[in-house]
mmCIF file of C-alpha atoms in Angstrom:
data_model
loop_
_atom_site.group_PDB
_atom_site.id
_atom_site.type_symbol
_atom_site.label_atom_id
_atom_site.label_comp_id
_atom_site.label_asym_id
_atom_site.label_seq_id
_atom_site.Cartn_x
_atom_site.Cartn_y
_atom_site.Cartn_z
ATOM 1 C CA UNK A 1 0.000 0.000 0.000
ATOM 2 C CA UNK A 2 1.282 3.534 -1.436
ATOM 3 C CA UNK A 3 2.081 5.935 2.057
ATOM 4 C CA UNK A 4 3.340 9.208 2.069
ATOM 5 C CA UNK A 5 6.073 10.705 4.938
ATOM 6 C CA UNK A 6 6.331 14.669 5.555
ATOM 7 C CA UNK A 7 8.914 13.930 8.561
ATOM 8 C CA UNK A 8 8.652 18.015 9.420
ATOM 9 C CA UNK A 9 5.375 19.030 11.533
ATOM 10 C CA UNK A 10 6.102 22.481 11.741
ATOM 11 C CA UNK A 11 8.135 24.936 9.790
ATOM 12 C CA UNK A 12 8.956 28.613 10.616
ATOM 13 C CA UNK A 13 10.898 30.402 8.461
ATOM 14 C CA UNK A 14 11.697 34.408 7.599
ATOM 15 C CA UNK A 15 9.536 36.153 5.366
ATOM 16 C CA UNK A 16 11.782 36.176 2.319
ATOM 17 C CA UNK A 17 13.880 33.221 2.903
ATOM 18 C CA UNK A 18 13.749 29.986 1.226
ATOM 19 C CA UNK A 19 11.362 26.867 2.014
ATOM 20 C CA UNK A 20 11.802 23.191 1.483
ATOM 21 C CA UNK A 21 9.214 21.552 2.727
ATOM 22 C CA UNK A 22 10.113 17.389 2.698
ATOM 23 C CA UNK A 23 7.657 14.434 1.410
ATOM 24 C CA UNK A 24 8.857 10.615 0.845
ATOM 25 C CA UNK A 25 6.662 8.525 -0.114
ATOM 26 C CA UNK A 26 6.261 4.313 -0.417
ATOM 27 C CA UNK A 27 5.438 3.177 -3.506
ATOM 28 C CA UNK A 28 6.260 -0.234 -5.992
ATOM 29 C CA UNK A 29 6.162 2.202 -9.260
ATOM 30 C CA UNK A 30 6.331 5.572 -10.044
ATOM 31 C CA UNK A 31 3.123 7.120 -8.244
ATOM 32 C CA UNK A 32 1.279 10.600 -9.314
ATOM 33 C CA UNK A 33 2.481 12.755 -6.872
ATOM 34 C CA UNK A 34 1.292 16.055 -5.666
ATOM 35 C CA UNK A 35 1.335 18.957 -3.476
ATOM 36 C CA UNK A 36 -1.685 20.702 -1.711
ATOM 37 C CA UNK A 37 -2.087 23.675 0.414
ATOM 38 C CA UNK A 38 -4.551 24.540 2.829
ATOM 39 C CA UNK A 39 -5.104 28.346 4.023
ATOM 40 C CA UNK A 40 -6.769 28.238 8.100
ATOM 41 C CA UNK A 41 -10.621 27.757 7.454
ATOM 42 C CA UNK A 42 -10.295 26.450 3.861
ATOM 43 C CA UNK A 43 -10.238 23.460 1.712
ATOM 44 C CA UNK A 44 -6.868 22.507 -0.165
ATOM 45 C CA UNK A 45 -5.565 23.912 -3.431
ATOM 46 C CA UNK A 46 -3.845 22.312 -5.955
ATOM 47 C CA UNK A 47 -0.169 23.989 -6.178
ATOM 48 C CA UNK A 48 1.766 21.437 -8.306
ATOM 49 C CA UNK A 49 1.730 17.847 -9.509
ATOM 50 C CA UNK A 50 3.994 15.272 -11.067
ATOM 51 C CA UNK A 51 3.116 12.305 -13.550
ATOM 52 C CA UNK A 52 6.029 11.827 -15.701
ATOM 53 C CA UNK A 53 8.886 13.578 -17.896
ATOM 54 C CA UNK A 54 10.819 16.625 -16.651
ATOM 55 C CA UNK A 55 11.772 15.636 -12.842
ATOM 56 C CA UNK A 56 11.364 19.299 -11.409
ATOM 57 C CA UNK A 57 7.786 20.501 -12.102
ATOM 58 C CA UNK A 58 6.596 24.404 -11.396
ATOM 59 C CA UNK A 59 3.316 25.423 -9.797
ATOM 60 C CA UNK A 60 1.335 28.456 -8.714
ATOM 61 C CA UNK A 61 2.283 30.482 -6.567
ATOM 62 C CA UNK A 62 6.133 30.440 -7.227
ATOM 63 C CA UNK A 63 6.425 26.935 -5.697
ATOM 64 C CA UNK A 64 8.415 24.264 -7.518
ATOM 65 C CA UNK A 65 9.000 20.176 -6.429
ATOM 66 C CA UNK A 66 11.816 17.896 -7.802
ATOM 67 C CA UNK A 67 11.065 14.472 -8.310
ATOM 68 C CA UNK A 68 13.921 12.434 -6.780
ATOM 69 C CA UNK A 69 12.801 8.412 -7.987
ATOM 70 C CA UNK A 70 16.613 7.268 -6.119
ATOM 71 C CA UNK A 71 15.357 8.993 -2.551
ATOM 72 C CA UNK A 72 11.798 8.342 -3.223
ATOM 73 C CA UNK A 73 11.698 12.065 -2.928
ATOM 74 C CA UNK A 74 8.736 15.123 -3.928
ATOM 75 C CA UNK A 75 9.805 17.874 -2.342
ATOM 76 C CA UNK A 76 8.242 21.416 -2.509
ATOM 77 C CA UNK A 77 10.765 24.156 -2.627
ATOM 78 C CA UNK A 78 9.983 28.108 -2.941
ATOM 79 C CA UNK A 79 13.116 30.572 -2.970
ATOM 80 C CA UNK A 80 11.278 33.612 -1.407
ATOM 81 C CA UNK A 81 8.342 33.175 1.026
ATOM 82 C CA UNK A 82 6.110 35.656 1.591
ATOM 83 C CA UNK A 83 3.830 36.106 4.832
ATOM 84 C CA UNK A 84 0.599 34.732 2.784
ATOM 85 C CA UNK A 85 2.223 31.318 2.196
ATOM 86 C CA UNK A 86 1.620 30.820 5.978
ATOM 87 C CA UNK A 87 -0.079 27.390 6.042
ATOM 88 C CA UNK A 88 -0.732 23.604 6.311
ATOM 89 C CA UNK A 89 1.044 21.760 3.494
ATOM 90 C CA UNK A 90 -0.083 18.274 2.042
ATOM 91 C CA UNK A 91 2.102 15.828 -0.335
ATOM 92 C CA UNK A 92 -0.261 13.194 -1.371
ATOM 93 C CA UNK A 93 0.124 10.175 -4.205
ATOM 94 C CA UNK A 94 -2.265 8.486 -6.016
ATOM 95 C CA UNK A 95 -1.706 4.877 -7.988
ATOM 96 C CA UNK A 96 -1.562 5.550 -11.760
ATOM 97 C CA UNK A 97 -5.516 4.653 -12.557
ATOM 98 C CA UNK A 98 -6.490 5.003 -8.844
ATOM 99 C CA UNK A 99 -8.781 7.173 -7.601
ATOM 100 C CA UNK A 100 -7.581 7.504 -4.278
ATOM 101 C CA UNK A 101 -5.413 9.859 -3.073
ATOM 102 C CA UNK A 102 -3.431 9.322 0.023
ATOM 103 C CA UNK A 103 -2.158 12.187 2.233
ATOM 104 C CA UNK A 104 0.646 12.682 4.623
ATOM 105 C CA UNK A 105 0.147 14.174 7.629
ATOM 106 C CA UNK A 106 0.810 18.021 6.624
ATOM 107 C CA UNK A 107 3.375 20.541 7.515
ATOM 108 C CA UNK A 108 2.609 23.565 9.145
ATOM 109 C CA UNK A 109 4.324 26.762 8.041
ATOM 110 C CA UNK A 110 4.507 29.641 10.207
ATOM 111 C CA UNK A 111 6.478 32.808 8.189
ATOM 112 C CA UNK A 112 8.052 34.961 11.215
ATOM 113 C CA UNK A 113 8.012 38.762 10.100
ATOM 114 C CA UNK B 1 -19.270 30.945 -8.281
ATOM 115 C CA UNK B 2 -18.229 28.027 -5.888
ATOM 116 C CA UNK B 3 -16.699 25.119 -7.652
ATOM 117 C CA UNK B 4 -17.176 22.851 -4.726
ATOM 118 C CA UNK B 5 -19.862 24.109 -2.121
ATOM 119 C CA UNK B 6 -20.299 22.509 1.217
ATOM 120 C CA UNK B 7 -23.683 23.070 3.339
ATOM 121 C CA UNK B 8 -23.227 23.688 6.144
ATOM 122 C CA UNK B 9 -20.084 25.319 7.133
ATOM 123 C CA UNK B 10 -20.216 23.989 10.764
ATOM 124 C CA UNK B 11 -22.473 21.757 12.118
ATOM 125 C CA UNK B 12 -22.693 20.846 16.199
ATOM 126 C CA UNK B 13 -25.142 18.143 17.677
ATOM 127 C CA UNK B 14 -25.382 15.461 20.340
ATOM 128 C CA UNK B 15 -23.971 11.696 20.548
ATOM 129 C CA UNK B 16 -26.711 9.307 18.911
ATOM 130 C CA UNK B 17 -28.677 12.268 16.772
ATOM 131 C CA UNK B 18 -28.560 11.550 12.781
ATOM 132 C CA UNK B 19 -27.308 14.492 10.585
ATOM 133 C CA UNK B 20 -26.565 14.970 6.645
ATOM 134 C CA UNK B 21 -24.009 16.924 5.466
ATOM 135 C CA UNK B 22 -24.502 18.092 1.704
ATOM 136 C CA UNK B 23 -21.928 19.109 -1.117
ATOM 137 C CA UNK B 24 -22.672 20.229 -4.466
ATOM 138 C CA UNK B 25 -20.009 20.927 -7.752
ATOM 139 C CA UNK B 26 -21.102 22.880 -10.596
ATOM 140 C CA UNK B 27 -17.404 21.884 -12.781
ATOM 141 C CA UNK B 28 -18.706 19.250 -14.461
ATOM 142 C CA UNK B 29 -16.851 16.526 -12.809
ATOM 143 C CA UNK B 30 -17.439 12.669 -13.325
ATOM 144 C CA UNK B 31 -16.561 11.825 -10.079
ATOM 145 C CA UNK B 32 -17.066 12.857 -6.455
ATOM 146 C CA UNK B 33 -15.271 12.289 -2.922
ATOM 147 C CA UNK B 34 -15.870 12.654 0.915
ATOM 148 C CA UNK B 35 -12.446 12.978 2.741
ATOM 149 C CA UNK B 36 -12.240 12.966 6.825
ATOM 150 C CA UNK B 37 -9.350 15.043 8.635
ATOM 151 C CA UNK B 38 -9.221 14.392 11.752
ATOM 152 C CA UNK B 39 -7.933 16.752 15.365
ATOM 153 C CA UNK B 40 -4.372 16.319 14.263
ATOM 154 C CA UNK B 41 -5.357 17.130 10.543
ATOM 155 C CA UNK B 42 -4.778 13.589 9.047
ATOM 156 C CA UNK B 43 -6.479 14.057 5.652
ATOM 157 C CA UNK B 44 -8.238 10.521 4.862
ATOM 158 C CA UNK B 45 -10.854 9.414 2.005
ATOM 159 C CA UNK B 46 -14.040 7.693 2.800
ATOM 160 C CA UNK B 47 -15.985 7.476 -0.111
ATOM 161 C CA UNK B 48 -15.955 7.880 -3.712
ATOM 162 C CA UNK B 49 -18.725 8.109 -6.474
ATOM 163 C CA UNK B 50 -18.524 7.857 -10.274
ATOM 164 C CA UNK B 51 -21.238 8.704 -12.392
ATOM 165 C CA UNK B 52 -23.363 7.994 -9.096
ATOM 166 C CA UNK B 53 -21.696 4.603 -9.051
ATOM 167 C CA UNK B 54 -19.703 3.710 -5.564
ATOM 168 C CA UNK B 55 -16.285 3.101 -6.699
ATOM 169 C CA UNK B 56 -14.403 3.786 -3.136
ATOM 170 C CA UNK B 57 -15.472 2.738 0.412
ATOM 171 C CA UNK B 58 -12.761 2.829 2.664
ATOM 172 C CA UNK B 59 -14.056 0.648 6.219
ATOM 173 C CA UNK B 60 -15.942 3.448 6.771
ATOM 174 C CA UNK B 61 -18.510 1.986 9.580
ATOM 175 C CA UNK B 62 -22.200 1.538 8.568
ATOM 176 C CA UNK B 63 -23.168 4.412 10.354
ATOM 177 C CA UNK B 64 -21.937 6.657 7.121
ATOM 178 C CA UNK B 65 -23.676 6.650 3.959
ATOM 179 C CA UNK B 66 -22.974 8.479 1.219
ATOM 180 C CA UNK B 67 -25.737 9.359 -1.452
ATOM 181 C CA UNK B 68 -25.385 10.509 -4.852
ATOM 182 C CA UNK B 69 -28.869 11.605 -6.616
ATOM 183 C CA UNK B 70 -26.607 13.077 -9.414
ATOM 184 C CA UNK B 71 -23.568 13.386 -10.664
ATOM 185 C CA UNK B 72 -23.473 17.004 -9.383
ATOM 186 C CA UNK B 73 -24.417 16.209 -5.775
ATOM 187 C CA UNK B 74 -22.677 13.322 -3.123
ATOM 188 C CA UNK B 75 -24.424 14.020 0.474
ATOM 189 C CA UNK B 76 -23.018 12.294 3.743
ATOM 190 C CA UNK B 77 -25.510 10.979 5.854
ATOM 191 C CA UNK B 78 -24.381 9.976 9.487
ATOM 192 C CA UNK B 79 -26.326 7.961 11.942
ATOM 193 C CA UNK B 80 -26.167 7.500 15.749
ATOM 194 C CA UNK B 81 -23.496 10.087 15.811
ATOM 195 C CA UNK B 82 -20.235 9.488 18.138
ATOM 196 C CA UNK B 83 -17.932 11.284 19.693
ATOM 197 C CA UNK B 84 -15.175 10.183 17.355
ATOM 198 C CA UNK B 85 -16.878 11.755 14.322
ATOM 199 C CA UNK B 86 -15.977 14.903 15.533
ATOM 200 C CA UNK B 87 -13.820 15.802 12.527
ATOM 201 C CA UNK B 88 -13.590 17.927 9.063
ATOM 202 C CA UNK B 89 -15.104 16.964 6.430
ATOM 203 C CA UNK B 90 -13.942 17.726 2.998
ATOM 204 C CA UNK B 91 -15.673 17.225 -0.342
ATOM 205 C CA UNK B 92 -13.900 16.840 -3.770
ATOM 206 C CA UNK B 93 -14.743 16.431 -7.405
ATOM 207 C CA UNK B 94 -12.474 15.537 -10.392
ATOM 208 C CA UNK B 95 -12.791 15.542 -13.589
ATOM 209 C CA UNK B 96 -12.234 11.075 -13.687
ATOM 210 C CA UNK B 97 -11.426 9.281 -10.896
ATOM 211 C CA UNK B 98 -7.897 8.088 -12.601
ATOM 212 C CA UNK B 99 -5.836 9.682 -10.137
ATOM 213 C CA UNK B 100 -4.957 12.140 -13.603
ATOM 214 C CA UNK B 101 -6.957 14.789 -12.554
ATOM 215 C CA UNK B 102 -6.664 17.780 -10.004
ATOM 216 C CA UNK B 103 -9.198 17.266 -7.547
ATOM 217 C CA UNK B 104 -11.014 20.383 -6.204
ATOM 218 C CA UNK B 105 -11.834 20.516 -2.655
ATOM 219 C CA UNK B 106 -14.839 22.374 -1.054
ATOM 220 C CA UNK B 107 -14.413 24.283 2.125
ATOM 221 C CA UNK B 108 -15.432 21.830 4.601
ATOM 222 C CA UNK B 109 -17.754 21.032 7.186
ATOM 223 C CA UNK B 110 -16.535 21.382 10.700
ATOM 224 C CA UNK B 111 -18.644 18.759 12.421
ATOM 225 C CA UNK B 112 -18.645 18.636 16.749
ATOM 226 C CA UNK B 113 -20.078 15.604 18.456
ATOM 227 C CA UNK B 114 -20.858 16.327 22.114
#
């Protein structure tokens, strides 16, 4: 069964520094793989996704991931953050056909001023 | 225009009353999802529906049954409510259910069970 690791619970970082936020995952083939955000008091947004081809994919928001298949790696990266990014994170993967996505259990970000 | 809506937005009862919680897309979508995060935000799926066709039920106990009169509409109806149902719950449509698709996520229902 596919299960996905974000080893960091909470984050704080300086507004304009860089982010990596970390996601393994456990999978017998090359999963979809995605990243969600969730503002406080909202549902999650989309910010990037992987399927296949180039290993470093770009999303909205200025957030990028890297695909690392050796490390069994997604993880988000952004080089500035800015106080709205404050948030919970979500790397999820999904079987290729499957409906289901599964989830790991979030990172929060807190962006100090 | 809300791509996913959610009614309602918070929702508090008692242990053992019944309550439905109902979500609505206007995108278009072929299929639909419920999704359970729980106090320490564990994200979780418990149901989904193609074409009004169950294609996911994840041991969700009994007690939850989803309900799909269209493709547009999933509803989660909840009997003999416990205290461990306490919880957000999250609908989502996509576009298939292939995994291929971004799913869109409403804005929850904040359920308390007391």
């Amino acid at each position: 069964a596919q299960s996905v690791t974000q080893p960091d619970i909470h984050i704080t970082v300086s507004e304009g520094a860089s982010l990596e936020l970390r996601c393994n995952y456990s999978y017998g083939a090359t999963p979809y793989l995605f990243w969600y955000v969730q503002s406080p008091g909202q549902g999650l947004q989309l910010l990037l996704k992987y399927f296949s081809g180039d290993t470093l994919v770009q999303g909205i928001k200025g957030f990028e991931a890297e695909f690392k298949r050796s490390q069994s790696s997604f993880n988000l990266r952004k080089p500035s953050v800015h106080w709205s990014d404050a948030a919970e994170y979500f790397c999820a993967v999904a079987r290729q056909g499957a409906q289901k996505l599964v989830f790991g259990q979030g990172t929060r970000l807190t962006i100090n001023p | 225009d809300t791509a996913v809506s959610q009614t309602p937005k918070y929702l508090v009862t008692q242990m053992g009353n019944d309550k439905s919680i109902k979500c609505e897309q206007n995108l278009g979508h072929d299929t639909m999802y419920w999704y359970k995060q729980d106090s320490k935000k564990f994200l979780k799926i418990m149901f989904s529906y193609n074409n009004k066709e169950l294609i996911i039920n994840e041991t969700v106990p009994n007690r939850f049954s989803p309900k799909s009169p269209d493709k547009a509409h999933l509803n989660l109806h909840i009997n003999s409510l416990e205290l461990g149902d306490s919880a957000v719950y999250f609908c989502a449509s996509s576009q298939d259910g292939g995994g291929y698709y971004e799913q869109y996520f409403g804005p929850g229902t904040r359920l308390t069970v007391t």
